[in-house]
mmCIF file of C-alpha atoms in Angstrom:
data_model
loop_
_atom_site.group_PDB
_atom_site.id
_atom_site.type_symbol
_atom_site.label_atom_id
_atom_site.label_comp_id
_atom_site.label_asym_id
_atom_site.label_seq_id
_atom_site.Cartn_x
_atom_site.Cartn_y
_atom_site.Cartn_z
ATOM 1 C CA MET A 1 99.755 105.963 108.332
ATOM 2 C CA LYS A 2 100.841 102.373 109.049
ATOM 3 C CA ILE A 3 103.812 100.609 107.487
ATOM 4 C CA LEU A 4 104.770 96.978 108.088
ATOM 5 C CA CYS A 5 108.561 96.580 108.228
ATOM 6 C CA ILE A 6 109.759 93.001 107.700
ATOM 7 C CA CYS A 7 113.293 92.081 108.768
ATOM 8 C CA LEU A 8 114.522 88.503 108.434
ATOM 9 C CA SER A 9 118.081 89.534 109.361
ATOM 10 C CA SER A 10 117.438 90.910 112.828
ATOM 11 C CA THR A 11 120.615 92.231 114.437
ATOM 12 C CA LEU A 12 121.897 93.350 117.803
ATOM 13 C CA GLN A 13 123.956 96.399 116.833
ATOM 14 C CA ARG A 14 126.799 97.334 119.158
ATOM 15 C CA THR A 15 128.176 100.779 118.312
ATOM 16 C CA ILE A 16 131.555 101.594 119.851
ATOM 17 C CA SER A 17 133.168 105.004 119.525
ATOM 18 C CA PHE A 18 136.937 105.580 119.728
ATOM 19 C CA LYS A 19 138.948 108.789 119.679
ATOM 20 C CA GLU A 20 141.302 106.962 117.326
ATOM 21 C CA LEU A 21 141.156 103.327 116.187
ATOM 22 C CA LYS A 22 144.452 101.533 115.581
ATOM 23 C CA LEU A 23 144.670 97.972 114.297
ATOM 24 C CA THR A 24 146.931 95.505 116.181
ATOM 25 C CA GLU A 25 146.813 97.746 119.282
ATOM 26 C CA VAL A 26 144.666 97.921 122.423
ATOM 27 C CA ASN A 27 141.871 100.450 121.797
ATOM 28 C CA ARG A 28 139.821 101.924 124.632
ATOM 29 C CA SER A 29 136.384 103.180 123.727
ATOM 30 C CA GLN A 30 134.886 106.587 124.431
ATOM 31 C CA ASN A 31 131.285 105.455 124.166
ATOM 32 C CA TYR A 32 129.230 102.301 123.652
ATOM 33 C CA ARG A 33 125.571 101.614 122.802
ATOM 34 C CA LEU A 34 123.386 98.617 121.997
ATOM 35 C CA ASP A 35 120.455 98.907 119.587
ATOM 36 C CA ALA A 36 117.841 96.630 118.069
ATOM 37 C CA SER A 37 118.778 96.679 114.399
ATOM 38 C CA GLY A 38 118.595 95.092 110.968
ATOM 39 C CA LYS A 39 117.689 97.043 107.835
ATOM 40 C CA ALA A 40 113.908 97.122 108.238
ATOM 41 C CA VAL A 41 114.202 97.626 112.011
ATOM 42 C CA ASN A 42 116.319 100.731 111.405
ATOM 43 C CA SER A 43 113.728 101.967 108.908
ATOM 44 C CA ALA A 44 110.961 101.391 111.440
ATOM 45 C CA ARG A 45 112.791 103.476 114.042
ATOM 46 C CA VAL A 46 113.068 106.368 111.582
ATOM 47 C CA LEU A 47 109.419 106.039 110.525
ATOM 48 C CA ASN A 48 108.336 106.320 114.144
ATOM 49 C CA GLN A 49 110.413 109.479 114.504
ATOM 50 C CA LEU A 50 108.699 110.947 111.442
ATOM 51 C CA GLU A 51 105.295 110.024 112.865
ATOM 52 C CA LYS A 52 104.882 108.182 116.145
ATOM 53 C CA GLY A 53 103.245 104.763 115.840
ATOM 54 C CA THR A 54 103.713 104.489 112.073
ATOM 55 C CA ALA A 55 105.776 101.301 111.944
ATOM 56 C CA THR A 56 105.315 97.727 113.081
ATOM 57 C CA VAL A 57 108.217 95.277 112.817
ATOM 58 C CA VAL A 58 107.829 91.594 111.936
ATOM 59 C CA CYS A 59 111.018 89.646 112.618
ATOM 60 C CA PRO A 60 112.546 86.415 113.932
ATOM 61 C CA LEU A 61 114.627 86.547 117.109
ATOM 62 C CA GLY A 62 116.999 83.986 118.535
ATOM 63 C CA GLU A 63 115.738 82.585 121.820
ATOM 64 C CA LYS A 64 119.149 82.668 123.529
ATOM 65 C CA ASN A 65 119.520 86.464 123.459
ATOM 66 C CA LEU A 66 115.863 87.379 123.021
ATOM 67 C CA SER A 67 115.605 89.834 125.907
ATOM 68 C CA ALA A 68 118.600 91.878 124.733
ATOM 69 C CA PHE A 69 116.770 92.643 121.478
ATOM 70 C CA THR A 70 113.284 93.151 122.935
ATOM 71 C CA ASP A 71 114.618 95.419 125.711
ATOM 72 C CA ALA A 72 116.469 97.577 123.183
ATOM 73 C CA ALA A 73 113.371 97.715 120.967
ATOM 74 C CA ALA A 74 111.220 98.722 123.946
ATOM 75 C CA THR A 75 113.591 101.611 124.685
ATOM 76 C CA ASP A 76 112.834 102.949 121.186
ATOM 77 C CA GLU A 77 109.110 102.151 121.552
ATOM 78 C CA LEU A 78 109.250 99.818 118.550
ATOM 79 C CA GLU A 79 106.167 97.676 118.074
ATOM 80 C CA LEU A 80 107.391 94.117 117.517
ATOM 81 C CA CYS A 81 105.557 91.088 116.149
ATOM 82 C CA TYR A 82 108.320 88.526 116.549
ATOM 83 C CA VAL A 83 108.744 84.785 116.370
ATOM 84 C CA THR A 84 111.456 82.923 118.235
ATOM 85 C CA ILE A 85 113.913 80.564 116.585
ATOM 86 C CA PRO A 86 116.677 78.408 118.070
ATOM 87 C CA GLY A 87 120.066 79.991 118.748
ATOM 88 C CA ASN A 88 121.017 83.666 118.851
ATOM 89 C CA THR A 89 120.021 86.770 116.970
ATOM 90 C CA ARG A 90 123.127 87.755 115.001
ATOM 91 C CA GLU A 91 125.329 90.576 116.257
ATOM 92 C CA CYS A 92 127.110 93.409 114.507
ATOM 93 C CA TRP A 93 129.820 95.704 115.824
ATOM 94 C CA THR A 94 130.148 99.228 114.416
ATOM 95 C CA LEU A 95 133.496 100.859 115.184
ATOM 96 C CA LEU A 96 133.606 104.654 114.930
ATOM 97 C CA ASP A 97 136.962 106.393 114.580
ATOM 98 C CA ARG A 98 136.400 110.028 115.556
ATOM 99 C CA THR A 99 139.814 111.141 114.299
ATOM 100 C CA ALA A 100 139.562 109.592 110.839
ATOM 101 C CA ASP A 101 135.759 110.019 110.625
ATOM 102 C CA THR A 102 135.378 106.393 109.539
ATOM 103 C CA THR A 103 132.740 103.738 110.166
ATOM 104 C CA THR A 104 133.807 100.074 110.247
ATOM 105 C CA GLU A 105 131.155 97.364 110.485
ATOM 106 C CA LEU A 106 131.805 93.810 111.673
ATOM 107 C CA VAL A 107 128.927 91.385 111.027
ATOM 108 C CA VAL A 108 128.983 88.065 112.863
ATOM 109 C CA GLY A 109 126.801 85.286 111.484
ATOM 110 C CA GLU A 110 125.358 82.626 113.750
ATOM 111 C CA PRO A 111 126.024 78.890 113.183
ATOM 112 C CA VAL A 112 123.723 77.330 110.581
ATOM 113 C CA LEU A 113 120.716 75.545 112.067
ATOM 114 C CA ASP A 114 120.754 72.101 110.530
ATOM 115 C CA ASN A 115 119.460 69.525 113.004
ATOM 116 C CA GLU A 116 115.929 68.177 112.576
ATOM 117 C CA ASP A 117 114.391 69.798 115.659
ATOM 118 C CA ASP A 118 115.818 73.233 114.797
ATOM 119 C CA LEU A 119 114.576 73.020 111.220
ATOM 120 C CA LYS A 120 111.090 72.093 112.433
ATOM 121 C CA ALA A 121 111.137 75.110 114.749
ATOM 122 C CA VAL A 122 112.195 77.395 111.885
ATOM 123 C CA SER A 123 109.443 76.025 109.633
ATOM 124 C CA ALA A 124 106.849 76.676 112.333
ATOM 125 C CA ALA A 125 108.229 80.198 112.865
ATOM 126 C CA GLU A 126 107.951 80.938 109.128
ATOM 127 C CA ILE A 127 104.287 79.919 109.100
ATOM 128 C CA LYS A 128 103.660 82.113 112.138
ATOM 129 C CA MET A 129 105.402 85.107 110.509
ATOM 130 C CA LEU A 130 103.301 84.738 107.371
ATOM 131 C CA LYS A 131 100.182 84.713 109.533
ATOM 132 C CA PHE A 132 101.348 87.920 111.255
ATOM 133 C CA ILE A 133 101.812 89.525 107.847
ATOM 134 C CA ASN A 134 98.507 88.281 106.454
ATOM 135 C CA ASP A 135 96.603 89.526 109.510
ATOM 136 C CA ALA A 136 98.328 92.921 109.417
ATOM 137 C CA LEU A 137 97.928 93.667 105.706
ATOM 138 C CA PRO A 138 94.336 94.976 105.859
ATOM 139 C CA GLN A 139 95.426 97.626 108.393
ATOM 140 C CA VAL A 140 98.597 98.930 106.716
ATOM 141 C CA ASP A 141 99.348 101.267 103.825
ATOM 142 C CA ALA A 142 102.598 99.640 102.747
ATOM 143 C CA VAL A 143 105.115 96.875 103.381
ATOM 144 C CA LEU A 144 108.876 97.425 103.527
ATOM 145 C CA LEU A 145 110.974 94.271 103.147
ATOM 146 C CA ALA A 146 114.712 94.846 103.377
ATOM 147 C CA GLY A 147 117.888 92.884 103.876
ATOM 148 C CA SER A 148 119.283 89.519 102.935
ATOM 149 C CA ARG A 149 117.356 86.290 103.518
ATOM 150 C CA PRO A 150 119.163 83.879 105.845
ATOM 151 C CA LYS A 151 119.300 80.429 104.278
ATOM 152 C CA ILE A 152 117.138 78.886 107.016
ATOM 153 C CA TRP A 153 114.063 80.463 105.399
ATOM 154 C CA SER A 154 112.246 79.126 102.332
ATOM 155 C CA ASP A 155 113.721 80.157 98.969
ATOM 156 C CA ASP A 156 110.434 81.662 97.795
ATOM 157 C CA LEU A 157 109.588 83.513 101.034
ATOM 158 C CA TYR A 158 110.298 87.004 99.684
ATOM 159 C CA ALA A 159 108.294 86.330 96.530
ATOM 160 C CA THR A 160 105.432 85.020 98.667
ATOM 161 C CA ILE A 161 105.390 88.157 100.826
ATOM 162 C CA CYS A 162 105.429 90.413 97.757
ATOM 163 C CA GLY A 163 102.528 88.466 96.252
ATOM 164 C CA MET A 164 100.527 88.672 99.493
ATOM 165 C CA THR A 165 101.082 92.425 99.601
ATOM 166 C CA HIS A 166 99.938 92.897 96.005
ATOM 167 C CA ASP A 167 96.875 90.722 96.577
ATOM 168 C CA ALA A 168 95.982 93.029 99.471
ATOM 169 C CA GLY A 169 96.397 96.102 97.244
ATOM 170 C CA LYS A 170 99.204 97.616 99.324
ATOM 171 C CA ILE A 171 102.469 99.305 98.308
ATOM 172 C CA PHE A 172 105.545 97.055 98.462
ATOM 173 C CA LEU A 173 109.087 98.435 98.790
ATOM 174 C CA ALA A 174 111.837 95.864 98.162
ATOM 175 C CA ASP A 175 115.408 96.470 99.285
ATOM 176 C CA TYR A 176 117.051 93.162 98.422
ATOM 177 C CA ILE A 177 118.795 91.597 95.437
ATOM 178 C CA GLY A 178 120.012 88.408 93.803
ATOM 179 C CA ASP A 179 117.957 85.249 93.519
ATOM 180 C CA ASP A 180 115.349 86.583 95.941
ATOM 181 C CA MET A 181 114.667 89.526 93.647
ATOM 182 C CA LYS A 182 114.645 87.281 90.564
ATOM 183 C CA ARG A 183 112.116 84.931 92.196
ATOM 184 C CA THR A 184 109.992 87.907 93.219
ATOM 185 C CA LEU A 185 109.976 89.388 89.716
ATOM 186 C CA ALA A 186 108.988 86.028 88.269
ATOM 187 C CA SER A 187 105.675 86.162 90.124
ATOM 188 C CA SER A 188 104.972 89.832 90.950
ATOM 189 C CA VAL A 189 106.738 93.166 90.636
ATOM 190 C CA PRO A 190 107.564 95.312 93.694
ATOM 191 C CA ASP A 191 106.039 98.786 93.468
ATOM 192 C CA ILE A 192 109.389 100.232 94.557
ATOM 193 C CA ILE A 193 112.830 98.664 94.183
ATOM 194 C CA LYS A 194 115.549 100.511 96.107
ATOM 195 C CA ILE A 195 119.118 99.266 95.622
ATOM 196 C CA ASN A 196 122.564 100.696 94.876
ATOM 197 C CA GLU A 197 124.284 100.836 91.486
ATOM 198 C CA GLU A 198 126.370 97.697 91.984
ATOM 199 C CA GLU A 199 123.290 95.759 93.111
ATOM 200 C CA PHE A 200 121.269 97.027 90.146
ATOM 201 C CA ARG A 201 123.943 95.927 87.665
ATOM 202 C CA ALA A 202 124.162 92.499 89.299
ATOM 203 C CA THR A 203 120.392 92.042 89.386
ATOM 204 C CA PHE A 204 119.794 93.203 85.819
ATOM 205 C CA PRO A 205 122.891 92.146 83.811
ATOM 206 C CA GLU A 206 120.965 92.600 80.564
ATOM 207 C CA MET A 207 121.299 96.381 81.124
ATOM 208 C CA ALA A 208 125.116 96.252 81.327
ATOM 209 C CA ASP A 209 125.715 98.042 78.020
ATOM 210 C CA LYS A 210 123.586 101.072 79.009
ATOM 211 C CA ASN A 211 124.488 104.033 81.181
ATOM 212 C CA LEU A 212 122.773 104.049 84.565
ATOM 213 C CA GLU A 213 120.199 106.740 83.742
ATOM 214 C CA GLN A 214 119.111 104.943 80.586
ATOM 215 C CA ALA A 215 119.183 101.536 82.287
ATOM 216 C CA ILE A 216 116.926 102.373 85.226
ATOM 217 C CA THR A 217 114.589 104.413 83.018
ATOM 218 C CA GLU A 218 114.097 101.527 80.612
ATOM 219 C CA LYS A 219 113.827 98.915 83.356
ATOM 220 C CA SER A 220 111.238 100.920 85.290
ATOM 221 C CA ARG A 221 109.223 101.344 82.077
ATOM 222 C CA GLU A 222 109.436 97.594 81.449
ATOM 223 C CA LEU A 223 108.443 96.705 85.029
ATOM 224 C CA ASN A 224 105.935 99.578 85.309
ATOM 225 C CA ASN A 225 107.291 100.465 88.736
ATOM 226 C CA ILE A 226 109.643 102.778 90.621
ATOM 227 C CA ILE A 227 113.374 102.069 90.791
ATOM 228 C CA VAL A 228 115.590 104.100 93.128
ATOM 229 C CA ILE A 229 119.386 103.884 93.031
ATOM 230 C CA THR A 230 121.341 105.349 95.942
ATOM 231 C CA ARG A 231 125.009 106.128 95.300
ATOM 232 C CA GLY A 232 126.566 107.163 98.606
ATOM 233 C CA LYS A 233 127.812 110.740 98.363
ATOM 234 C CA ASP A 234 126.691 111.043 94.731
ATOM 235 C CA SER A 235 123.179 112.057 93.723
ATOM 236 C CA THR A 236 120.341 109.547 93.971
ATOM 237 C CA LEU A 237 118.787 108.441 90.687
ATOM 238 C CA ALA A 238 115.233 107.194 90.210
ATOM 239 C CA ALA A 239 112.742 106.336 87.506
ATOM 240 C CA ASP A 240 108.982 106.013 87.733
ATOM 241 C CA CYS A 241 107.482 103.976 84.878
ATOM 242 C CA GLY A 242 110.066 105.376 82.475
ATOM 243 C CA HIS A 243 110.237 108.937 83.829
ATOM 244 C CA PHE A 244 113.686 109.860 85.178
ATOM 245 C CA PHE A 245 114.472 111.802 88.387
ATOM 246 C CA GLU A 246 117.657 112.882 90.156
ATOM 247 C CA CYS A 247 118.169 114.236 93.662
ATOM 248 C CA PRO A 248 121.435 115.643 95.062
ATOM 249 C CA THR A 249 122.713 114.399 98.412
ATOM 250 C CA GLU A 250 123.262 116.677 101.408
ATOM 251 C CA LYS A 251 126.804 117.552 102.379
ATOM 252 C CA VAL A 252 127.248 116.607 106.032
ATOM 253 C CA THR A 253 130.012 115.732 108.454
ATOM 254 C CA PRO A 254 129.200 112.080 109.145
ATOM 255 C CA LEU A 255 129.432 110.542 112.588
ATOM 256 C CA ASN A 256 128.030 107.088 111.742
ATOM 257 C CA THR A 257 127.005 106.111 108.210
ATOM 258 C CA THR A 258 125.423 102.824 109.327
ATOM 259 C CA ALA A 259 121.715 102.681 108.357
ATOM 260 C CA CYS A 260 121.791 105.684 106.014
ATOM 261 C CA GLY A 261 120.183 103.560 103.293
ATOM 262 C CA ASP A 262 117.594 102.275 105.756
ATOM 263 C CA SER A 263 116.830 105.840 106.827
ATOM 264 C CA PHE A 264 116.463 106.812 103.167
ATOM 265 C CA ASN A 265 113.949 103.982 102.684
ATOM 266 C CA ALA A 266 111.878 105.236 105.602
ATOM 267 C CA GLY A 267 111.782 108.844 104.439
ATOM 268 C CA PHE A 268 111.148 107.972 100.802
ATOM 269 C CA LEU A 269 108.280 105.564 101.530
ATOM 270 C CA TYR A 270 106.713 107.825 104.146
ATOM 271 C CA GLU A 271 106.621 110.819 101.805
ATOM 272 C CA TYR A 272 105.565 108.771 98.777
ATOM 273 C CA ILE A 273 102.547 107.378 100.631
ATOM 274 C CA LYS A 274 101.575 110.915 101.679
ATOM 275 C CA THR A 275 102.053 112.662 98.331
ATOM 276 C CA HIS A 276 102.794 110.168 95.517
ATOM 277 C CA ASP A 277 105.363 112.789 94.473
ATOM 278 C CA ILE A 278 108.693 111.187 93.498
ATOM 279 C CA ASN A 279 110.688 114.403 93.845
ATOM 280 C CA ALA A 280 109.305 115.041 97.323
ATOM 281 C CA ALA A 281 109.934 111.427 98.321
ATOM 282 C CA LEU A 282 113.545 111.563 97.119
ATOM 283 C CA LYS A 283 114.143 114.774 99.056
ATOM 284 C CA LYS A 284 112.638 113.315 102.235
ATOM 285 C CA GLY A 285 114.674 110.137 101.909
ATOM 286 C CA THR A 286 117.835 112.163 101.332
ATOM 287 C CA TRP A 287 117.091 114.341 104.349
ATOM 288 C CA CYS A 288 116.576 111.297 106.579
ATOM 289 C CA ALA A 289 119.813 109.696 105.381
ATOM 290 C CA ALA A 290 121.751 112.895 106.087
ATOM 291 C CA ARG A 291 120.312 113.274 109.595
ATOM 292 C CA ASN A 292 121.122 109.645 110.349
ATOM 293 C CA ALA A 293 124.751 110.149 109.285
ATOM 294 C CA GLU A 294 125.066 112.974 111.819
ATOM 295 C CA ASN A 295 124.069 110.748 114.752
ATOM 296 C CA GLU A 296 125.783 107.917 116.569
ATOM 297 C CA ALA A 297 122.721 105.683 116.860
ATOM 298 C CA PRO A 298 121.760 103.763 113.678
ATOM 299 C CA GLY A 299 118.391 104.700 112.256
ATOM 300 C CA THR A 300 117.878 108.010 114.024
ATOM 301 C CA LEU A 301 117.053 111.585 113.065
ATOM 302 C CA GLY A 302 118.394 113.286 116.178
ATOM 303 C CA ASN A 303 116.191 115.717 118.043
ATOM 304 C CA THR A 304 114.003 116.740 115.137
ATOM 305 C CA ALA A 305 111.993 115.060 112.407
ATOM 306 C CA ASP A 306 110.816 118.286 110.769
#
């Protein structure tokens, strides 16, 4: 199995663990780690734990801190097809409070690239990424595109990638919302849309007067696709071309909830490609999300992927 994971919001994830985290005070950490991250990167790491060599990541990386990301990716044996852009890859700090069992995430955006030379470099990088994707499509079973689109990239980029994937006859999982989803749906429909309840309501306001089960069932029938709605600790809801499904979550003691949704995406897509069984895919995604929550590293299943 081969899955192409596309991440336009690449991230250097710094996870810092504290016995107890107190605001306005000096806090000394118990543990610290640095990981290559971003939604689709986290999914790729989980996919490779389910089956080694399954995932390839296409992503942009800032040239100023390039080696920090590529070194971290190499540690996890992630296969990268990256393009460089001016500036830095964005960074995110995850603060773990072991006493309160809380996860706090601090996302730091990089300055907007707006001078002429930088914009030319970004445009060239976008063309190169699309070539990576086009060349890879004949060899993959599916494409996973997740995360927000930084404004430096073309407005229609996500719609273009979805269309390319459909033209190649491959499965496309979309984990993004807003105008990018609206532009995508205007030209082609993702085979799988995975979002949370708030994102679903915002993306499809015409379903506001319906309960969630009815809304996703009707929308999946209209789009002739699969819609999956994750709801944190509550059960996950899904509909496949108008047929409704529900899967309970696992009760776990969480250590780090970062990347649980990304881990779900990996497990769901992996199992769906293998079986085309929605129930089995929901269970696998739920299992992956639960294992991820039990580990400090984002996008990890621990010592077992069974």
